[in-house]
CSV table of C-alpha atoms and ligand atoms in Angstrom, one decimal:
chain,number,residue,atom,x,y,z
A,134,MET,CA,-125.1,160.5,22.6
A,135,ARG,CA,-126.0,164.2,22.2
A,136,MET,CA,-128.1,165.7,24.9
A,137,ASP,CA,-131.7,166.6,24.0
A,138,CYS,CA,-133.9,169.3,25.5
A,139,GLU,CA,-135.8,166.9,27.7
A,140,LEU,CA,-132.6,165.5,29.3
A,141,ALA,CA,-131.1,169.0,29.5
A,142,GLY,CA,-134.3,170.4,31.2
A,143,GLU,CA,-134.0,167.8,33.9
A,144,SER,CA,-130.5,169.0,34.8
A,145,LEU,CA,-130.9,172.7,34.7
A,146,GLU,CA,-131.8,173.1,38.4
A,147,GLU,CA,-128.8,171.1,39.5
A,148,ARG,CA,-126.6,173.1,37.1
A,149,ALA,CA,-127.9,176.4,38.6
A,150,ALA,CA,-127.3,175.1,42.1
A,151,GLY,CA,-123.7,173.9,41.2
A,152,LEU,CA,-124.6,170.3,42.1
A,153,LEU,CA,-123.8,168.6,38.8
A,154,PRO,CA,-120.6,166.6,38.3
A,155,ALA,CA,-118.2,168.5,36.1
A,156,ALA,CA,-118.4,166.2,33.1
A,157,ARG,CA,-122.2,166.4,33.1
A,158,ALA,CA,-122.1,170.1,33.5
A,159,ALA,CA,-119.8,170.5,30.5
A,160,GLU,CA,-122.2,168.3,28.4
A,161,LEU,CA,-125.1,170.4,29.5
A,162,ASP,CA,-123.3,173.7,28.8
A,163,GLU,CA,-122.5,172.6,25.3
A,164,HIS,CA,-126.2,172.0,24.7
A,165,ILE,CA,-127.2,175.3,26.3
A,166,SER,CA,-124.7,177.2,24.0
A,167,LEU,CA,-126.6,175.8,21.0
A,168,CYS,CA,-130.2,175.9,22.4
A,169,PRO,CA,-131.8,179.3,23.1
A,170,ALA,CA,-134.8,177.8,24.8
A,171,CYS,CA,-132.8,175.9,27.4
A,172,ALA,CA,-130.5,178.9,27.8
A,173,ARG,CA,-133.6,181.0,28.7
A,174,GLN,CA,-134.8,178.4,31.2
A,175,LEU,CA,-131.5,178.5,32.9
A,176,ARG,CA,-131.6,182.3,33.1
A,177,TRP,CA,-135.1,182.0,34.7
A,178,ILE,CA,-133.9,179.5,37.2
A,179,SER,CA,-130.8,181.4,38.1
A,180,GLY,CA,-132.8,184.7,38.4
A,181,LEU,CA,-135.4,183.1,40.6
A,182,LYS,CA,-132.8,181.5,42.8
A,183,ALA,CA,-130.9,184.7,43.3
A,184,SER,CA,-134.1,186.6,44.0
A,185,VAL,CA,-135.3,184.1,46.6
A,186,ARG,CA,-131.9,184.2,48.2
A,187,ALA,CA,-131.9,188.0,48.3
A,188,LEU,CA,-135.3,188.2,50.1
A,189,PRO,CA,-135.2,189.9,53.5
A,190,ARG,CA,-135.3,187.3,56.4
A,191,ALA,CA,-137.2,187.3,59.6
A,192,ALA,CA,-135.1,188.2,62.7
A,193,LEU,CA,-135.0,185.6,65.5
A,194,PRO,CA,-136.8,187.0,68.5
A,195,ALA,CA,-134.4,187.6,71.4
A,196,GLU,CA,-136.6,185.8,73.9
A,197,LEU,CA,-136.7,182.7,71.8
A,198,ARG,CA,-132.9,182.6,71.4
A,199,ALA,CA,-132.6,183.0,75.2
A,200,ALA,CA,-135.1,180.2,75.9
A,201,LEU,CA,-133.2,177.9,73.5
A,202,LEU,CA,-129.9,178.7,75.1
A,203,ASP,CA,-131.4,177.9,78.5
A,204,ALA,CA,-132.6,174.6,77.2
A,205,ALA,CA,-129.1,173.9,75.8
A,206,GLY,CA,-127.7,173.8,79.4
A,207,PRO,CA,-125.3,175.8,81.4
A,208,ARG,CA,-122.8,178.2,79.9
A,209,PRO,CA,-119.3,176.6,80.2
A,210,GLY,CA,-117.5,177.8,83.3
A,211,PRO,CA,-113.8,178.5,83.6
A,212,LEU,CA,-113.0,174.9,84.6
A,213,ASP,CA,-114.9,173.5,81.6
A,214,TRP,CA,-113.0,175.9,79.5
A,215,LEU,CA,-109.7,174.8,81.1
A,216,ARG,CA,-110.6,171.1,80.5
A,217,ALA,CA,-111.4,171.8,76.9
A,218,ARG,CA,-108.2,173.8,76.3
A,219,ARG,CA,-106.1,171.1,78.0
A,220,ALA,CA,-107.6,168.5,75.8
A,221,THR,CA,-106.7,170.4,72.6
A,222,ALA,CA,-103.7,172.6,73.4
A,223,ALA,CA,-100.4,171.4,72.0
A,224,GLY,CA,-98.0,170.6,74.9
A,225,LEU,CA,-95.6,173.2,76.3
A,226,GLY,CA,-97.1,176.2,74.6
A,227,PHE,CA,-100.3,176.2,76.4
A,228,ALA,CA,-98.9,174.9,79.7
A,229,SER,CA,-96.3,177.7,79.7
A,230,ALA,CA,-98.6,180.5,78.9
A,231,PHE,CA,-101.0,179.2,81.5
A,232,ALA,CA,-98.3,179.0,84.1
A,233,ALA,CA,-97.0,182.4,83.4
A,234,ALA,CA,-100.4,184.1,83.4
A,235,GLY,CA,-101.6,182.3,86.4
A,236,LEU,CA,-98.4,182.7,88.3
A,237,ALA,CA,-98.3,186.4,87.6
A,238,LEU,CA,-101.7,186.8,89.2
A,239,TRP,CA,-101.0,184.4,92.0
A,240,LEU,CA,-97.7,186.0,92.9
A,241,ARG,CA,-99.4,189.2,93.9
A,242,ALA,CA,-99.5,190.1,97.6
A,243,PRO,CA,-101.9,187.7,99.4
A,244,GLU,CA,-104.5,190.4,100.0
A,245,GLU,CA,-104.6,191.1,96.3
A,246,ARG,CA,-104.9,187.4,95.3
A,247,LEU,CA,-107.9,186.4,93.2
A,248,PRO,CA,-109.9,183.2,93.9
A,249,LEU,CA,-108.9,180.4,91.6
A,250,ASP,CA,-111.9,180.7,89.3
A,251,GLU,CA,-111.1,184.3,88.6
A,252,VAL,CA,-107.4,183.5,88.0
A,253,LEU,CA,-108.5,181.0,85.4
A,254,THR,CA,-111.0,183.4,83.7
A,255,GLU,CA,-108.4,186.1,83.8
A,256,HIS,CA,-106.0,183.7,82.1
A,257,GLY,CA,-108.5,183.1,79.3
A,258,ARG,CA,-108.8,186.8,78.6
A,259,TYR,CA,-105.0,187.1,78.8
A,260,GLU,CA,-104.2,184.4,76.4
A,261,ALA,CA,-106.9,185.4,74.0
A,262,THR,CA,-105.6,189.0,73.7
A,263,MET,CA,-101.9,188.4,74.0
A,264,PRO,CA,-99.9,189.6,71.0
A,265,ALA,CA,-98.3,186.7,69.1
A,266,ALA,CA,-94.7,188.1,69.4
A,267,ASP,CA,-95.1,188.4,73.2
A,268,ARG,CA,-96.4,184.9,73.4
A,269,GLU,CA,-93.3,183.6,71.5
A,270,SER,CA,-90.8,185.5,73.7
A,271,LEU,CA,-92.7,184.3,76.8
A,272,TYR,CA,-92.5,180.7,75.6
A,273,ALA,CA,-88.8,181.1,74.7
A,274,GLY,CA,-88.1,182.6,78.1
A,275,LEU,CA,-89.9,179.8,79.9
A,276,ALA,CA,-88.2,177.1,77.9
A,277,GLU,CA,-84.8,178.7,78.8
A,278,ALA,CA,-85.8,178.8,82.4
A,279,GLY,CA,-86.8,175.2,82.3
A,280,GLU,CA,-83.4,174.1,80.8
A,281,ALA,CA,-81.4,176.1,83.3
A,282,ARG,CA,-83.3,174.4,86.2
B,191,MET,CA,-116.4,169.4,73.2
B,192,ALA,CA,-118.8,168.8,76.1
B,193,ILE,CA,-122.5,168.1,75.2
B,194,HIS,CA,-123.8,171.3,76.7
B,195,GLU,CA,-121.2,173.3,74.8
B,196,ALA,CA,-122.1,171.6,71.5
B,197,GLN,CA,-125.8,172.2,72.2
B,198,ARG,CA,-125.2,175.9,72.8
B,199,ARG,CA,-123.2,176.1,69.6
B,200,LEU,CA,-126.0,174.4,67.8
B,201,VAL,CA,-128.4,177.1,69.1
B,202,GLU,CA,-126.0,179.9,68.4
B,203,GLU,CA,-125.2,178.9,64.9
B,204,TYR,CA,-128.5,177.5,63.7
B,205,SER,CA,-131.5,179.0,65.6
B,206,GLU,CA,-131.8,182.0,63.4
B,207,ARG,CA,-131.8,179.9,60.2
B,208,GLY,CA,-134.3,177.5,61.8
B,209,TYR,CA,-136.6,180.4,62.7
B,210,GLN,CA,-136.4,181.8,59.2
B,211,PHE,CA,-137.3,178.5,57.7
B,212,ALA,CA,-140.3,178.1,60.1
B,213,PHE,CA,-141.4,181.7,59.5
B,214,GLY,CA,-141.3,181.1,55.8
B,215,LEU,CA,-143.4,177.9,56.2
B,216,CYS,CA,-146.1,179.3,58.4
B,217,GLY,CA,-146.0,183.0,57.7
B,218,ASN,CA,-146.4,184.4,61.2
B,219,SER,CA,-144.1,184.7,64.2
B,220,GLU,CA,-146.3,183.0,66.8
B,221,ASP,CA,-146.5,179.7,65.0
B,222,ALA,CA,-142.9,180.0,63.9
B,223,LYS,CA,-141.7,180.5,67.5
B,224,GLU,CA,-143.7,177.5,68.8
B,225,LEU,CA,-142.4,175.3,66.0
B,226,VAL,CA,-138.8,176.3,66.5
B,227,GLN,CA,-139.0,175.8,70.3
B,228,GLU,CA,-140.5,172.4,69.9
B,229,ALA,CA,-138.1,171.3,67.2
B,230,PHE,CA,-135.0,172.4,69.2
B,231,TYR,CA,-136.3,170.9,72.5
B,232,ARG,CA,-136.9,167.6,70.9
B,233,ILE,CA,-133.4,167.5,69.5
B,234,LEU,CA,-131.8,168.7,72.7
B,235,ARG,CA,-133.7,166.2,74.8
B,236,LYS,CA,-132.7,163.3,72.6
B,237,TRP,CA,-129.1,164.3,72.6
B,238,ASP,CA,-127.7,161.9,75.2
B,239,SER,CA,-124.5,161.2,73.3
B,240,TYR,CA,-122.3,163.5,71.4
B,241,ASP,CA,-119.7,162.5,68.9
B,242,ALA,CA,-117.4,165.4,68.4
B,243,GLY,CA,-116.4,164.0,65.0
B,244,GLN,CA,-119.9,164.4,63.7
B,245,PRO,CA,-120.7,167.9,62.3
B,246,LEU,CA,-123.4,169.9,64.0
B,247,GLU,CA,-125.0,170.3,60.6
B,248,GLY,CA,-126.4,166.8,61.0
B,249,TRP,CA,-128.4,167.9,64.1
B,250,PHE,CA,-129.5,171.0,62.2
B,251,LEU,CA,-131.0,168.8,59.4
B,252,GLY,CA,-132.9,167.0,62.2
B,253,ILE,CA,-134.3,170.3,63.3
B,254,LEU,CA,-135.3,171.3,59.8
B,255,ARG,CA,-137.0,168.0,59.5
B,256,ASN,CA,-139.0,168.5,62.7
B,257,LEU,CA,-139.9,172.0,61.6
B,258,TYR,CA,-141.2,170.8,58.2
B,259,MET,CA,-143.1,167.8,59.5
B,260,ASP,CA,-144.7,169.7,62.4
B,261,SER,CA,-145.7,172.6,60.1
B,262,LEU,CA,-147.5,170.1,57.8
B,263,LYS,CA,-149.3,168.4,60.8
B,264,ARG,CA,-150.3,171.8,62.2
B,265,TYR,CA,-151.6,172.9,58.8
B,266,GLU,CA,-153.5,169.6,58.4
B,267,ARG,CA,-155.1,170.0,61.9
B,268,ARG,CA,-156.2,173.5,61.2
B,269,HIS,CA,-157.4,173.0,57.7
B,270,GLY,CA,-158.6,169.4,57.8
B,271,VAL,CA,-156.5,168.6,54.7
B,272,SER,CA,-154.9,165.2,54.6
B,273,LEU,CA,-151.2,164.9,54.2
B,274,ASP,CA,-151.9,162.3,51.5
B,275,ALA,CA,-153.7,164.8,49.3
B,276,PRO,CA,-151.5,165.8,46.3
B,277,LEU,CA,-149.9,169.0,47.5
B,278,ALA,CA,-148.4,169.8,44.1
B,279,GLY,CA,-151.8,170.5,42.6
B,280,ARG,CA,-152.3,173.4,45.0
B,281,SER,CA,-149.6,175.5,43.4
B,282,GLY,CA,-148.8,174.8,39.8
B,283,GLY,CA,-149.3,171.0,39.5
B,284,ASP,CA,-147.4,169.4,36.8
B,285,LEU,CA,-146.6,172.6,35.0
B,286,ASN,CA,-143.4,172.3,33.2
B,287,LEU,CA,-141.0,175.3,33.3
B,288,ALA,CA,-141.0,175.3,29.6
B,289,ASP,CA,-144.8,175.5,29.3
B,290,ALA,CA,-144.8,179.3,29.6
B,291,MET,CA,-144.1,180.5,26.1
B,292,ALA,CA,-141.6,183.3,25.4
B,293,ASP,CA,-143.3,186.6,24.8
B,294,PRO,CA,-142.1,190.2,25.0
B,295,ASN,CA,-143.5,190.6,28.5
B,296,GLU,CA,-141.7,187.5,29.7
B,297,GLU,CA,-138.4,188.8,28.3
B,298,ALA,CA,-139.0,192.1,30.1
B,299,LEU,CA,-139.8,190.3,33.4
B,300,LEU,CA,-136.8,188.1,33.0
B,301,ASP,CA,-134.6,191.1,32.6
B,302,ARG,CA,-136.0,192.7,35.7
B,303,LEU,CA,-135.6,189.5,37.6
B,304,CYS,CA,-132.0,189.2,36.6
B,305,ARG,CA,-131.4,192.8,37.7
B,306,ARG,CA,-133.0,191.9,41.1
B,307,ASN,CA,-135.9,194.2,40.5
B,308,LEU,CA,-138.7,191.9,41.5
B,309,GLY,CA,-138.1,191.4,45.2
B,310,ALA,CA,-141.6,192.2,46.4
B,311,ARG,CA,-143.2,190.2,43.6
B,312,VAL,CA,-141.0,187.2,44.3
B,313,ARG,CA,-141.9,187.4,48.0
B,314,ARG,CA,-145.6,187.4,47.3
B,315,ALA,CA,-145.3,184.6,44.8
B,316,LEU,CA,-143.3,182.4,47.2
B,317,ASP,CA,-145.7,183.0,50.0
B,318,GLY,CA,-148.5,181.9,47.7
B,319,LEU,CA,-146.9,178.5,47.0
B,320,SER,CA,-147.8,175.3,48.8
B,321,ARG,CA,-145.9,174.4,52.0
B,322,GLU,CA,-144.1,171.7,50.1
B,323,HIS,CA,-143.0,173.9,47.3
B,324,LYS,CA,-142.0,176.7,49.6
B,325,ALA,CA,-140.0,174.3,51.7
B,326,VAL,CA,-138.1,172.7,48.8
B,327,LEU,CA,-137.1,176.1,47.3
B,328,THR,CA,-136.1,177.5,50.7
B,329,LEU,CA,-134.0,174.4,51.5
B,330,LEU,CA,-132.3,174.6,48.0
B,331,ASP,CA,-132.0,178.3,47.4
B,332,ILE,CA,-131.5,179.8,50.8
B,333,GLU,CA,-130.1,176.9,52.9
B,334,GLY,CA,-128.1,175.6,50.0
B,335,LEU,CA,-128.7,171.9,50.8
B,336,THR,CA,-128.0,169.1,48.4
B,337,TYR,CA,-130.8,167.0,47.0
B,338,GLY,CA,-129.8,164.2,49.4
B,339,GLN,CA,-130.1,166.5,52.4
B,340,ILE,CA,-133.4,167.8,51.2
B,341,GLY,CA,-134.6,164.2,50.9
B,342,GLN,CA,-133.7,163.7,54.6
B,343,VAL,CA,-135.6,166.8,55.7
B,344,MET,CA,-138.7,166.1,53.6
B,345,ASP,CA,-138.5,162.3,54.0
B,346,CYS,CA,-138.5,161.4,50.3
B,347,PRO,CA,-136.2,159.8,47.7
B,348,LEU,CA,-133.9,161.8,45.4
B,349,ASN,CA,-136.2,161.5,42.4
B,350,THR,CA,-139.0,163.0,44.3
B,351,VAL,CA,-136.8,165.8,45.5
B,352,ARG,CA,-135.9,166.4,41.8
B,353,SER,CA,-139.4,166.5,40.6
B,354,ARG,CA,-140.6,168.7,43.5
B,355,VAL,CA,-137.8,171.2,42.8
B,356,ASN,CA,-138.8,171.4,39.1
B,357,ARG,CA,-142.5,171.8,40.0
B,358,ALA,CA,-141.9,174.3,42.7
B,359,ARG,CA,-139.8,176.4,40.4
B,360,ALA,CA,-142.3,176.2,37.6
B,361,ALA,CA,-145.1,177.2,40.0
B,362,LEU,CA,-143.0,180.2,41.2
B,363,LYS,CA,-142.3,181.3,37.6
B,364,LYS,CA,-146.0,180.9,36.7
B,365,VAL,CA,-147.2,183.2,39.5
B,366,ILE,CA,-144.6,185.8,38.6
B,367,LEU,CA,-145.5,185.7,34.9
B,368,GLU,CA,-149.2,185.9,35.7
B,369,LYS,CA,-148.8,188.8,38.0
B,370,GLY,CA,-146.5,190.4,35.5
B,371,LYS,CA,-149.1,190.1,32.8
B,372,GLU,CA,-151.8,191.6,35.0
B,373,ALA,CA,-149.5,194.5,35.8
B,374,TYR,CA,-148.8,195.1,32.1
B,375,ALA,CA,-152.5,194.8,31.3
B,376,ASP,CA,-153.1,197.5,34.0
B,377,GLY,CA,-150.6,199.7,32.3
B,378,LEU,CA,-148.0,199.5,35.1
C,426,LIG,ZN1,-132.5,172.6,24.7
């Protein structure tokens, strides 16, 4: 059955929003290519959609954002971070990087040692900024050391 | 992900969009702030279990729903209008998008619209629509929700979403055409 204007008109919004299944979109497009009235409606819908999307938006007030974050609960501490990483990190890679970074800090002279929390936080910064090549050579070195032991 | 962490992410990722939706619905920052605070608080309080496999977007839909329903209640309280009153009639009614006949002014307006030259007029026209029409167009055009998701937010079946979208679009077009004709008549 060929699509008529009424049926086409019902689907123009979904066509403009990209929500029509491909087969139906193709059928509609065929109708539109032969029907100037429906083609014009589609241009209106698309033009209005784009204009609504382009309107300037209100900025979220900073104090509201702060209040919502407060309500969401405490910012995750280093130990939460560690727990989360442990749960998701893939095996040796993370453990080795952690050991190396933590150990490097811990092996300082006792008067220079940081409290455990700071070591963990420091490790987070360290791993996040470490160049990939360094990380790989570190892992390789640690694996070697592990085998030699 | 721990609950608090997920909640913070929800706030970080969606509070701005929630505020923009609320601001669009009520048109001033005081009401928008109150609505957003209440909508988020209610979701956060209710959040006693967290399934990491569930996308945060589901919670955001809940927030949008709170914002929409509360904005309607607030409007009703202030203006004494029942929620059962047909909202569509307030901005365009059953106008069909095709009802507006093609004329040279319309073609000129359509060209300007497609060249994104009608921003201020579109803003005023959108602000003049009913809450229901404003909401449905914002959810579709700005938030990019599917019809099913819009139905969840506005608590209505798919066919109702479809007809609301069509009516809202027709109402928006009608206002822009009318203002356009006035502007042409004034020699602008
Ligand atoms: Zn047609």
